Tab-separated table of C-alpha atoms in Angstrom:
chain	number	residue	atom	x	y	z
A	1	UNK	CA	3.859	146.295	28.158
A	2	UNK	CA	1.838	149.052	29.587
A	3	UNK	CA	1.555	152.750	28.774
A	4	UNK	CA	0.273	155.449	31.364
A	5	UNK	CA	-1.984	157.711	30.270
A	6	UNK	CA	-3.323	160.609	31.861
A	7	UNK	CA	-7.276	161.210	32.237
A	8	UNK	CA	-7.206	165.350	32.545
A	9	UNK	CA	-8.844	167.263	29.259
A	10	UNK	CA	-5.013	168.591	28.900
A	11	UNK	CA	-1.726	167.082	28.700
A	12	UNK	CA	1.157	168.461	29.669
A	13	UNK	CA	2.439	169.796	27.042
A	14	UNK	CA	-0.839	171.195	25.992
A	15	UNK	CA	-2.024	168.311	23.634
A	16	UNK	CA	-6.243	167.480	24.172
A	17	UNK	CA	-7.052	163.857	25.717
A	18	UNK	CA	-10.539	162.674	25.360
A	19	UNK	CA	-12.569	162.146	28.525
A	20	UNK	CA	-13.006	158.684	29.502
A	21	UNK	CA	-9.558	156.961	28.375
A	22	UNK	CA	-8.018	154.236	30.222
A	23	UNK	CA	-5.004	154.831	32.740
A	24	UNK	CA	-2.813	152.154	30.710
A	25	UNK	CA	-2.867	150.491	27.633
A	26	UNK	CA	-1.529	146.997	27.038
A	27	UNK	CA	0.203	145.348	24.140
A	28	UNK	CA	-0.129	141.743	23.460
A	29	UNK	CA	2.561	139.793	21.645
A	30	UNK	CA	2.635	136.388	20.451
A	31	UNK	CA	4.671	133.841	22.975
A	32	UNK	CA	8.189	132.397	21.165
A	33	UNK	CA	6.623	128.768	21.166
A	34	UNK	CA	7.577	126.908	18.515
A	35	UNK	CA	5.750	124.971	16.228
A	36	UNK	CA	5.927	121.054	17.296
A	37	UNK	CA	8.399	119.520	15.263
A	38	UNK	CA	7.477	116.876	12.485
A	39	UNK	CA	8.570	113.298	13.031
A	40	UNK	CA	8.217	110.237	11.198
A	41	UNK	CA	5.116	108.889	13.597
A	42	UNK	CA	3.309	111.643	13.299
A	43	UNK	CA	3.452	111.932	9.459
A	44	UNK	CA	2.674	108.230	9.373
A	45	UNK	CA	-0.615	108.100	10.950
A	46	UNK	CA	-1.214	111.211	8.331
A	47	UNK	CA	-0.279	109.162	5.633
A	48	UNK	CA	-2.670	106.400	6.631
A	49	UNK	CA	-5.353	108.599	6.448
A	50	UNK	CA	-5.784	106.875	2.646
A	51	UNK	CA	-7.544	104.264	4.525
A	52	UNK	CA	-9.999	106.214	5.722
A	53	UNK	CA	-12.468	106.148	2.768
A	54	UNK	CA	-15.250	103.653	2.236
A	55	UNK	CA	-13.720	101.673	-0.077
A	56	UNK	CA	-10.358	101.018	1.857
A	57	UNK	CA	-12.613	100.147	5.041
A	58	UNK	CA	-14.574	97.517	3.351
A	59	UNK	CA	-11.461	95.813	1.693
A	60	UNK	CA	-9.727	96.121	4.747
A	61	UNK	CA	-12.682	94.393	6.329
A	62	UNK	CA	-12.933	91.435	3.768
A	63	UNK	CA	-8.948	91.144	3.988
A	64	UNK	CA	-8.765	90.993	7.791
A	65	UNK	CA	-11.539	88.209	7.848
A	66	UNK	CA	-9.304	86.161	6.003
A	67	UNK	CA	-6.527	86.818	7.737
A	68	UNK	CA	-8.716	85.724	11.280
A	69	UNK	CA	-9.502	82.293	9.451
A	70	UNK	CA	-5.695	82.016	8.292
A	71	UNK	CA	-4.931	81.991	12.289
A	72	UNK	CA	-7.467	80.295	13.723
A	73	UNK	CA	-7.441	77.772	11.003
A	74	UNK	CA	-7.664	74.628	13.842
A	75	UNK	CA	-10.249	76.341	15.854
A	76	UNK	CA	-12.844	76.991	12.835
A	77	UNK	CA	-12.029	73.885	10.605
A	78	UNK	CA	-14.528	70.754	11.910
A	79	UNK	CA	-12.119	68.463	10.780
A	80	UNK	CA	-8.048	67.635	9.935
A	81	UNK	CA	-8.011	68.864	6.394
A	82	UNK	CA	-6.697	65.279	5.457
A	83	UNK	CA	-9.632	63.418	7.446
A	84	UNK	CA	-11.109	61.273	5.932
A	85	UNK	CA	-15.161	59.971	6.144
A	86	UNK	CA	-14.935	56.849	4.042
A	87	UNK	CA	-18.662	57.028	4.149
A	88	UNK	CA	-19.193	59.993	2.713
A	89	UNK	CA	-17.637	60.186	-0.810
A	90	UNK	CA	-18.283	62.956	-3.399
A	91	UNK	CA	-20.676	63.854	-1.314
A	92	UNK	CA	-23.010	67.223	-1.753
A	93	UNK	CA	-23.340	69.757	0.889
A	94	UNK	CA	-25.074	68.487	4.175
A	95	UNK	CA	-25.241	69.269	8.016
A	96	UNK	CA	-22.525	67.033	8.686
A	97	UNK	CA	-20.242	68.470	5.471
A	98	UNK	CA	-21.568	71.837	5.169
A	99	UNK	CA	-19.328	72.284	1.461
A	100	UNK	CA	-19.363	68.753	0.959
A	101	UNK	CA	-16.136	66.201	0.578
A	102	UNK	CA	-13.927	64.812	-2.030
A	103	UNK	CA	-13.518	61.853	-3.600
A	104	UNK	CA	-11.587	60.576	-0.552
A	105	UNK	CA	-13.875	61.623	2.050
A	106	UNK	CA	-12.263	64.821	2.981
A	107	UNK	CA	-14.222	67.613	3.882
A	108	UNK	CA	-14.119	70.592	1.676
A	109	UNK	CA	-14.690	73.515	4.013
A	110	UNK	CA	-11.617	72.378	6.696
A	111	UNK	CA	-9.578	72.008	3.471
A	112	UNK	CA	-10.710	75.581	2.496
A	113	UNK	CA	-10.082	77.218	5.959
A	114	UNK	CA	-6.523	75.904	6.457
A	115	UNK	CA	-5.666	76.345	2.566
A	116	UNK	CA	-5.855	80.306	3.802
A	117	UNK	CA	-2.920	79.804	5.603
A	118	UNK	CA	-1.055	79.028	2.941
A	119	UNK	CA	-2.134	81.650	0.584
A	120	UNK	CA	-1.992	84.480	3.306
A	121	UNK	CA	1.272	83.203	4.000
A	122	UNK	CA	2.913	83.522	0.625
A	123	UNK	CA	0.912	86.631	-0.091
A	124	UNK	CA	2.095	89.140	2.568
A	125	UNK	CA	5.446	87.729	2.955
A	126	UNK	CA	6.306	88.019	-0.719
A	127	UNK	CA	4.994	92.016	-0.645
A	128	UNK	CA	6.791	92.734	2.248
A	129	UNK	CA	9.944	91.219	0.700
A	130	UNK	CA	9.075	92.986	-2.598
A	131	UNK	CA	7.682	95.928	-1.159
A	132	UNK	CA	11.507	96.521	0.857
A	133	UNK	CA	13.700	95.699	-1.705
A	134	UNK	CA	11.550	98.488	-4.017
A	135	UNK	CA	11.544	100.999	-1.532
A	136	UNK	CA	15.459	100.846	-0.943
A	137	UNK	CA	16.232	100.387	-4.408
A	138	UNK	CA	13.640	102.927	-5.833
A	139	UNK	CA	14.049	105.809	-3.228
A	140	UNK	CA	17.880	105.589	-2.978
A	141	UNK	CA	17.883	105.383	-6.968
A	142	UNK	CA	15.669	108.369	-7.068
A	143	UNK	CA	18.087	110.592	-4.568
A	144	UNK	CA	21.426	110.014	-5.438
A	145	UNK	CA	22.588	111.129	-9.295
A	146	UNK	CA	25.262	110.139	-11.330
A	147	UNK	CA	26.483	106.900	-12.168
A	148	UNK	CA	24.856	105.010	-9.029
A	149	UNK	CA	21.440	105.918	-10.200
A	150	UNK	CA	21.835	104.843	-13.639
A	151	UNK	CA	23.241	101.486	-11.959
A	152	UNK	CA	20.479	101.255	-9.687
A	153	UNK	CA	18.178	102.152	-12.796
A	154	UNK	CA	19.752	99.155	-14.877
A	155	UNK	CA	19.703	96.932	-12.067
A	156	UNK	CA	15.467	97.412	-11.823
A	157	UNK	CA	15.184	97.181	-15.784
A	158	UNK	CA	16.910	94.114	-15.655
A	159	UNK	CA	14.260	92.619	-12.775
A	160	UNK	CA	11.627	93.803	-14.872
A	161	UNK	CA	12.059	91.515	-17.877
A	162	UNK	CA	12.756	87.852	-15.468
A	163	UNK	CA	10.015	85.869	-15.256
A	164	UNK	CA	8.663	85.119	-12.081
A	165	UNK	CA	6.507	81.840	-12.473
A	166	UNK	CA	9.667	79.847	-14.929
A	167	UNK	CA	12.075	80.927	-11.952
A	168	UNK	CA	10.021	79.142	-9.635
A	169	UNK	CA	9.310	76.084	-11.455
A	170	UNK	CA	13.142	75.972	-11.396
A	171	UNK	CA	13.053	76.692	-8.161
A	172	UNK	CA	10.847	73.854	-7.064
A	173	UNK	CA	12.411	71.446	-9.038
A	174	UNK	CA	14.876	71.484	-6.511
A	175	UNK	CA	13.507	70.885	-3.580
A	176	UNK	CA	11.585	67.481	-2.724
A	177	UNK	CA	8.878	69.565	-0.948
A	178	UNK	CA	9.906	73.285	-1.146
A	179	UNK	CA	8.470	75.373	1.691
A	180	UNK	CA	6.087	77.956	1.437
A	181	UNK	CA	8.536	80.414	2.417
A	182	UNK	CA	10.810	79.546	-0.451
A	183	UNK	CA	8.550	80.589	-2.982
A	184	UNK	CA	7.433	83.820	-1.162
A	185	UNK	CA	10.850	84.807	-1.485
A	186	UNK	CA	11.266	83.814	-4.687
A	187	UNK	CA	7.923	85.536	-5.701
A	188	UNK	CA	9.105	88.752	-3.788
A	189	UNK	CA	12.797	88.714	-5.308
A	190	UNK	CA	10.829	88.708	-8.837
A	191	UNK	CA	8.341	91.221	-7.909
A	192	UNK	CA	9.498	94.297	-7.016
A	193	UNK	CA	10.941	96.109	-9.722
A	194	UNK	CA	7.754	97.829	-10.847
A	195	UNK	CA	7.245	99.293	-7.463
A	196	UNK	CA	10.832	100.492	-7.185
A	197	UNK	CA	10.392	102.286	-10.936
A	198	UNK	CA	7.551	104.111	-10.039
A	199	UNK	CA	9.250	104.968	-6.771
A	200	UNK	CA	12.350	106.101	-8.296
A	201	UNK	CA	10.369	108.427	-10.628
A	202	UNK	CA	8.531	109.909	-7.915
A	203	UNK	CA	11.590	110.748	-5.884
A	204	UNK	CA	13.149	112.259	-8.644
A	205	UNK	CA	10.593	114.803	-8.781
A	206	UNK	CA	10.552	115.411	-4.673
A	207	UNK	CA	13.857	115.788	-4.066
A	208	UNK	CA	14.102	119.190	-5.366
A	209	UNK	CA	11.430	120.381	-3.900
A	210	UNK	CA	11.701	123.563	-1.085
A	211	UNK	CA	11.327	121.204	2.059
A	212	UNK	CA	14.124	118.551	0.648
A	213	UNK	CA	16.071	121.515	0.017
A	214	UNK	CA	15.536	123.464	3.450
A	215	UNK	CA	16.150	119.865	5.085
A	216	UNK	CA	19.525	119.276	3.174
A	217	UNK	CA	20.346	123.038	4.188
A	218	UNK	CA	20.107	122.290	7.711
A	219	UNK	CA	22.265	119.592	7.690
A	220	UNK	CA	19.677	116.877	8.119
A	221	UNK	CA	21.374	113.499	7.731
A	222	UNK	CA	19.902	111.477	4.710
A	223	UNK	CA	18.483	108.640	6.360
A	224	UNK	CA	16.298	111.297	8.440
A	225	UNK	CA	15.461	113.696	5.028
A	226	UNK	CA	14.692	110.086	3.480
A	227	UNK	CA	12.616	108.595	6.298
A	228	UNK	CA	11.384	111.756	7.743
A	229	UNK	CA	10.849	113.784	4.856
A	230	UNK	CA	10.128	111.712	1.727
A	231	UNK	CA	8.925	107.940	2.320
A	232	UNK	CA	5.364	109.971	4.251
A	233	UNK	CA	4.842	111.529	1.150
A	234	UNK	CA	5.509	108.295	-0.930
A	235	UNK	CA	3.511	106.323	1.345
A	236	UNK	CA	0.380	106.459	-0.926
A	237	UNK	CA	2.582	104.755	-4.101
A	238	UNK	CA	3.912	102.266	-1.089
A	239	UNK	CA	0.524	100.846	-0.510
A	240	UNK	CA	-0.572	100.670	-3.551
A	241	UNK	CA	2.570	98.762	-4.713
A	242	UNK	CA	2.221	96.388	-1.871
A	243	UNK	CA	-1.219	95.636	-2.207
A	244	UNK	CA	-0.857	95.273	-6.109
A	245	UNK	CA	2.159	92.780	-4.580
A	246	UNK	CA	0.161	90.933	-2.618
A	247	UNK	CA	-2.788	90.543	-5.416
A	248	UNK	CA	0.415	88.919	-7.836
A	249	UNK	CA	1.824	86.738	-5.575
A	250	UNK	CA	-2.076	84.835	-4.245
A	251	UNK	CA	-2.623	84.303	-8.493
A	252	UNK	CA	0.870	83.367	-8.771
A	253	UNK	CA	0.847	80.653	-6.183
A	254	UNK	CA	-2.709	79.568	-7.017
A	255	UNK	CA	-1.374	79.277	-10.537
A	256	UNK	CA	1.327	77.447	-9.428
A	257	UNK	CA	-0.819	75.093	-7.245
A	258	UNK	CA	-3.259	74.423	-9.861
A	259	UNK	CA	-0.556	73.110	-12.560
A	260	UNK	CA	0.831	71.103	-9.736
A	261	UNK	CA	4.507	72.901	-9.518
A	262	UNK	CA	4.314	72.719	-6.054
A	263	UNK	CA	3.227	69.724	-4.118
A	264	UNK	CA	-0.013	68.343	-2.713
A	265	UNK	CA	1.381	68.907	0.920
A	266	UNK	CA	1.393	72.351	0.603
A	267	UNK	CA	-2.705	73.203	0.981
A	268	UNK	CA	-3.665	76.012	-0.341
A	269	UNK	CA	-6.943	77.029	-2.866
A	270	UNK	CA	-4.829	75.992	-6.017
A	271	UNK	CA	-4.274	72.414	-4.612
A	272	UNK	CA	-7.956	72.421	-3.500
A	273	UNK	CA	-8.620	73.049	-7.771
A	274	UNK	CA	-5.823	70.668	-8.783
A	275	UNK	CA	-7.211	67.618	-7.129
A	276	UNK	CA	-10.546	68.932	-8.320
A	277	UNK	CA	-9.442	68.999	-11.736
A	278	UNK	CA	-7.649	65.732	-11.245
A	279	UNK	CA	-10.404	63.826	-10.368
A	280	UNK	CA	-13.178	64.998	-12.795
A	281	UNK	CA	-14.773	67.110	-10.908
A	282	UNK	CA	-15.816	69.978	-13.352
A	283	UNK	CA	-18.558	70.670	-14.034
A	284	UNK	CA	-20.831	68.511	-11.787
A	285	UNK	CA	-19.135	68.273	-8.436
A	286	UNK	CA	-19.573	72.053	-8.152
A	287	UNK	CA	-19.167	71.901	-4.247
A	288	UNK	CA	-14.919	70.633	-4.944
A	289	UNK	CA	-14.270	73.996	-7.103
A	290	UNK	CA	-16.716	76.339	-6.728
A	291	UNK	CA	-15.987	77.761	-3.068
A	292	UNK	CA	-11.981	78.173	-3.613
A	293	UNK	CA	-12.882	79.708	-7.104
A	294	UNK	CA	-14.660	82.182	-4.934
A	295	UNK	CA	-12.786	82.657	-2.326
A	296	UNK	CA	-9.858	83.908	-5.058
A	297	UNK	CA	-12.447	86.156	-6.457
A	298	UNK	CA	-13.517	87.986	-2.787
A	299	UNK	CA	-10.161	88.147	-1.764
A	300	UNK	CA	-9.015	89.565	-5.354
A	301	UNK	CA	-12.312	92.070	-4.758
A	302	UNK	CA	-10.823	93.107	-1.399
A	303	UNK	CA	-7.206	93.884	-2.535
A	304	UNK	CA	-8.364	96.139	-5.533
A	305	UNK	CA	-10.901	98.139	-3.445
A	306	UNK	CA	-8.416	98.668	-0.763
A	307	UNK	CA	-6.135	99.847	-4.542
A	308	UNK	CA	-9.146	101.776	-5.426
A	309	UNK	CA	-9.332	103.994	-2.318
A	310	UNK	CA	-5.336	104.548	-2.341
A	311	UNK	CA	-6.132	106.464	-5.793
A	312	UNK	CA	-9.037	107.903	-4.698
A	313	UNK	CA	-7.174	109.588	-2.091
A	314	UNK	CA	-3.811	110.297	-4.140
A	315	UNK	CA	-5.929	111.467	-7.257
A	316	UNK	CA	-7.477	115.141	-6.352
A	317	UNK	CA	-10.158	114.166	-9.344
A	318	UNK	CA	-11.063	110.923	-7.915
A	319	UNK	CA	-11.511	112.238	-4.718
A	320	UNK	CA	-13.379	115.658	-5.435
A	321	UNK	CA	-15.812	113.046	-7.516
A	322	UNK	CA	-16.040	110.342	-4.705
A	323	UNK	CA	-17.559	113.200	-2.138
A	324	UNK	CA	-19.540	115.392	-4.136
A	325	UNK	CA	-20.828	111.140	-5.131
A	326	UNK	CA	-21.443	110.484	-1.731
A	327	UNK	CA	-22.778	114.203	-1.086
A	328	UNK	CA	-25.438	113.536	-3.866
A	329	UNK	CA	-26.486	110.065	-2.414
A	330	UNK	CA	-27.405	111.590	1.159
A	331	UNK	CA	-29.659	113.968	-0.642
A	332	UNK	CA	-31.080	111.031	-2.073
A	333	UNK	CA	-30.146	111.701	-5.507
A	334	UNK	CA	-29.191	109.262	-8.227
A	335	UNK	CA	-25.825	109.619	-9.341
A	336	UNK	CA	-25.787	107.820	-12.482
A	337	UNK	CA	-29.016	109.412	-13.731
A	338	UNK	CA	-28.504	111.772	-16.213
A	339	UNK	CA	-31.408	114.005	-14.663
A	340	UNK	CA	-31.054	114.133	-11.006
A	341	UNK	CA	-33.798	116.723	-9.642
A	342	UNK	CA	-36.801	118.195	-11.305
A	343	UNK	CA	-37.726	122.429	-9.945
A	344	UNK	CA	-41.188	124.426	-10.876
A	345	UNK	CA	-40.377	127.684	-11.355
A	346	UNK	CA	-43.246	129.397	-11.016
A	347	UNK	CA	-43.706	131.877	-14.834
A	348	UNK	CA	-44.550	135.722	-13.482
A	349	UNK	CA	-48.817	136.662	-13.785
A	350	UNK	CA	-49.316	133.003	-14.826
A	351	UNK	CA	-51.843	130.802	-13.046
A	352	UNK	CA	-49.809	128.673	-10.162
A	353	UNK	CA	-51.562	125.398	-11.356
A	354	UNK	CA	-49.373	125.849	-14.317
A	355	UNK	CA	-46.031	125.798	-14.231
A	356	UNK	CA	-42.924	124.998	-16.132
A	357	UNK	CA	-40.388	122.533	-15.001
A	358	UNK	CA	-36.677	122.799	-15.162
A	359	UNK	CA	-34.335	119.781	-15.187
A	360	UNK	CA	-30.952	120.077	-13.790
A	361	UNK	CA	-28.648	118.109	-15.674
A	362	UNK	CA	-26.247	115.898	-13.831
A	363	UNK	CA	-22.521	117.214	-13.438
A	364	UNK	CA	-21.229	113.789	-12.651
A	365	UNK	CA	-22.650	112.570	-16.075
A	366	UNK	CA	-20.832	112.686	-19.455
A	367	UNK	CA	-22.387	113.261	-22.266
């Protein structure tokens, strides 16, 4: 909008103008665009910024490397994991056998690479079985009140106390050679009532927060207030339930494996340990047990630093510690040191050979 003005000494009706002012003046207002709406993508790639930290990126490193040998299994194995080299028997670690062979021959490292199939297999299908059930239990549980959340409530308490690993010998028992698939669901239908507890308690706090309310206000449909509005800000508990899924089910079938519930056809690194055990190789055939030992270990390393940078990024503690951490370590300073830089401060009319030194105590260090 612009304003004439005149540029005489005297207005019109007498009033002074300074010399010099412009002939118009022009007002600015803000344009009526609207703010671009929120939607469930674009909330979910903020969510997944919990990944972002160094620990996620290295367990999500380690856990995709297993999950590149788990699919190219026949293209990295040098042999059928059930060849056998009758002249090579119990034999150590060579070129040919580069983690050795069993007591029939078999080599251990083809045995190793496909047995990731198996416990890839079990371990992601299980958490994303246990990981849906919890979040349509544990959010719907958390909304609604009355009567169908205390049902829903009961319902989890009662999953909570059935043991997983009894259910599946019982399980097994029943089939000849149960599939792989079989006990992931089994492991999943037994797994997921811790995740939908801690989900339920969490929702129970959101939902009466301002945004729920403004959404329910609107007349915002649940599915869209529950998908659009609450599982983002729930999807830090989500990962860490599914990844603490995941971690149960691998030592649950490996257990399972090693006491020989399931069978021998199923390879995995439990079997690889039961025939191990079966045959005496402890303790001097290290090469049998010693790599699938191992391999449980790194991947059991990978799934609780990927856990470890979830809470880093959902705890504000955690995460104010892990950067002013990292801050410290670029300035080259030790962070568990409980001095971590020495200053001379220079003492007024003394001599500036001689000085005194002040140490700066460490914040990150307790005392």
């Amino acid at each position: 909008m612009s304003v004439p003005t005149s540029t005489e000494n005297t207005a019109p009706d007498g009033r002074m103008i300074p010399t010099g002012m412009p002939e118009t003046a022009t007002f600015r207002t803000p344009g009526d665009t609207a703010p671009p709406r929120k939607t469930f993508w674009t909330q979910l790639v903020q969510a997944f910024a919990m990944f972002r930290n160094p620990k996620s990126i290295a367990g999500l490193i380690i856990l995709g490397v297993f999950v590149l040998v788990a699919i190219f299994a026949p293209l990295l194995a040098p042999y059928g994991p059930t060849q056998k080299d009758r002249t090579a028997l119990r034999q150590a670690p060579s070129f040919d056998h580069w983690l050795g062979t069993t007591h029939m021959g078999e080599d251990v490292l083809s045995q190793l690479i496909f047995g990731t199939r198996g416990v890839v297999v079990v371990g992601f299908l299980s958490a994303i079985i246990a990981t849906v059930i919890a979040i349509t239990i544990g959010v719907i549980a958390g909304y609604v009140r009355g009567w169908k959340s205390e049902s829903l409530s009961a319902l989890t308490n009662v999953f909570l106390v059935i043991p997983g690993i009894p259910l599946i010998i019982i399980v097994a028992s029943q089939f000849e050679n149960p599939p792989l698939i079989v006990i992931a669901a089994v492991l999943g239908l037994t797994g997921w009532a811790w995740g939908a507890r801690v989900l339920r308690a969490q929702t129970m706090s959101l939902r009466n927060r301002d945004f729920i309310q403004a959404a329910r206000a609107n007349g915002e449909p649940l599915h869209r207030i529950i998908t659009v509005e609450m599982l983002p800000n729930l999807m830090a508990l989500i990962a860490s339930s599914f990844v603490g899924t995941v971690t149960a089910a691998i030592l649950g079938l490996t257990t399972l494996a090693f006491i020989g519930v399931i069978p021998v056809s199923n390879l995995n690194w439990g079997t690889i340990l039961f025939w191990a055990q079966q045959n005496g190789a402890f303790p001097r055939l290290w090469w049998w047990y010693v790599p699938a030992g191992l391999c449980i270990a790194i991947i059991g390393v990978a799934l609780s630093l990927i856990n470890f940078g979830v809470d880093e990024y959902v705890n504000p503690r955690l995460r104010s510690a892990g950067e002013r951490a990292r801050a410290m370590k670029k300035k080259g300073l030790d962070v568990n040191a409980p001095v971590t830089a020495v200053r001379e401060v220079p003492v007024a009319g003394a001599d500036p050979a001689t000085s005194q030194t002040t140490q700066i105590q460490n914040p990150n260090t307790q005392k």
